[in-house]
């Protein structure tokens, strides 16, 4: 994925420079952000487990 895209966040709010209205109002991250962070980490780990070779030549079943 990094070869195809340099930015791979599942939501713009995962970007440290994102201007979040919730965070500005309440001074903390919302529960959605926390859960998206967990999903993002799982996605990152899954993507790291694949190589170009595996994607091109191995059966996906």
mmCIF file of C-alpha atoms in Angstrom:
data_model
loop_
_atom_site.group_PDB
_atom_site.id
_atom_site.type_symbol
_atom_site.label_atom_id
_atom_site.label_comp_id
_atom_site.label_asym_id
_atom_site.label_seq_id
_atom_site.Cartn_x
_atom_site.Cartn_y
_atom_site.Cartn_z
ATOM 1 C CA UNK A 1 0.000 0.000 0.000
ATOM 2 C CA UNK A 2 2.840 2.363 0.742
ATOM 3 C CA UNK A 3 4.148 1.825 -2.766
ATOM 4 C CA UNK A 4 0.789 2.830 -4.214
ATOM 5 C CA UNK A 5 -0.096 5.557 -1.730
ATOM 6 C CA UNK A 6 2.002 7.448 0.770
ATOM 7 C CA UNK A 7 -1.028 8.292 2.914
ATOM 8 C CA UNK A 8 -3.080 5.348 4.068
ATOM 9 C CA UNK A 9 -5.198 6.609 6.972
ATOM 10 C CA UNK A 10 -8.747 5.252 6.944
ATOM 11 C CA UNK A 11 -10.081 8.659 7.997
ATOM 12 C CA UNK A 12 -8.778 12.196 7.786
ATOM 13 C CA UNK A 13 -9.205 12.543 11.553
ATOM 14 C CA UNK A 14 -6.365 10.056 12.021
ATOM 15 C CA UNK A 15 -3.950 12.660 10.638
ATOM 16 C CA UNK A 16 -2.175 14.501 13.482
ATOM 17 C CA UNK A 17 -2.717 17.815 11.651
ATOM 18 C CA UNK A 18 -6.486 17.303 11.264
ATOM 19 C CA UNK A 19 -8.531 20.189 12.687
ATOM 20 C CA UNK A 20 -11.104 18.302 14.789
ATOM 21 C CA UNK A 21 -14.126 20.313 16.009
ATOM 22 C CA UNK A 22 -14.831 17.739 18.741
ATOM 23 C CA UNK A 23 -11.285 17.915 20.111
ATOM 24 C CA UNK A 24 -11.404 21.724 20.055
ATOM 25 C CA UNK A 25 -14.726 21.804 21.924
ATOM 26 C CA UNK A 26 -14.079 19.047 24.490
ATOM 27 C CA UNK A 27 -10.295 19.003 24.695
ATOM 28 C CA UNK A 28 -10.012 15.271 23.985
ATOM 29 C CA UNK A 29 -10.493 12.756 21.206
ATOM 30 C CA UNK A 30 -13.900 11.189 20.683
ATOM 31 C CA UNK A 31 -14.678 7.469 20.984
ATOM 32 C CA UNK A 32 -14.911 7.194 17.199
ATOM 33 C CA UNK A 33 -11.295 8.337 16.896
ATOM 34 C CA UNK A 34 -10.176 5.739 19.434
ATOM 35 C CA UNK A 35 -11.985 2.944 17.626
ATOM 36 C CA UNK A 36 -10.710 4.090 14.227
ATOM 37 C CA UNK A 37 -7.212 4.031 15.703
ATOM 38 C CA UNK A 38 -7.641 0.352 16.610
ATOM 39 C CA UNK A 39 -8.978 -0.444 13.136
ATOM 40 C CA UNK A 40 -6.133 1.515 11.521
ATOM 41 C CA UNK A 41 -3.544 -0.448 13.502
ATOM 42 C CA UNK A 42 -5.115 -3.782 12.490
ATOM 43 C CA UNK A 43 -5.183 -2.659 8.851
ATOM 44 C CA UNK A 44 -1.546 -1.572 8.993
ATOM 45 C CA UNK A 45 -0.510 -4.949 10.432
ATOM 46 C CA UNK A 46 -2.488 -6.816 7.778
ATOM 47 C CA UNK A 47 -0.931 -4.766 4.968
ATOM 48 C CA UNK A 48 2.561 -5.390 6.358
ATOM 49 C CA UNK A 49 1.940 -9.141 6.152
ATOM 50 C CA UNK A 50 1.687 -9.036 2.333
ATOM 51 C CA UNK A 51 4.444 -8.727 -0.220
ATOM 52 C CA UNK A 52 4.092 -7.804 -3.874
ATOM 53 C CA UNK A 53 4.999 -11.414 -4.698
ATOM 54 C CA UNK A 54 2.228 -12.750 -2.452
ATOM 55 C CA UNK A 55 -0.337 -10.371 -3.950
ATOM 56 C CA UNK A 56 0.636 -11.239 -7.529
ATOM 57 C CA UNK A 57 1.266 -14.970 -7.391
ATOM 58 C CA UNK A 58 -0.345 -16.633 -4.384
ATOM 59 C CA UNK A 59 -3.914 -17.847 -4.289
ATOM 60 C CA UNK A 60 -6.145 -15.600 -2.161
ATOM 61 C CA UNK A 61 -8.393 -18.474 -1.020
#
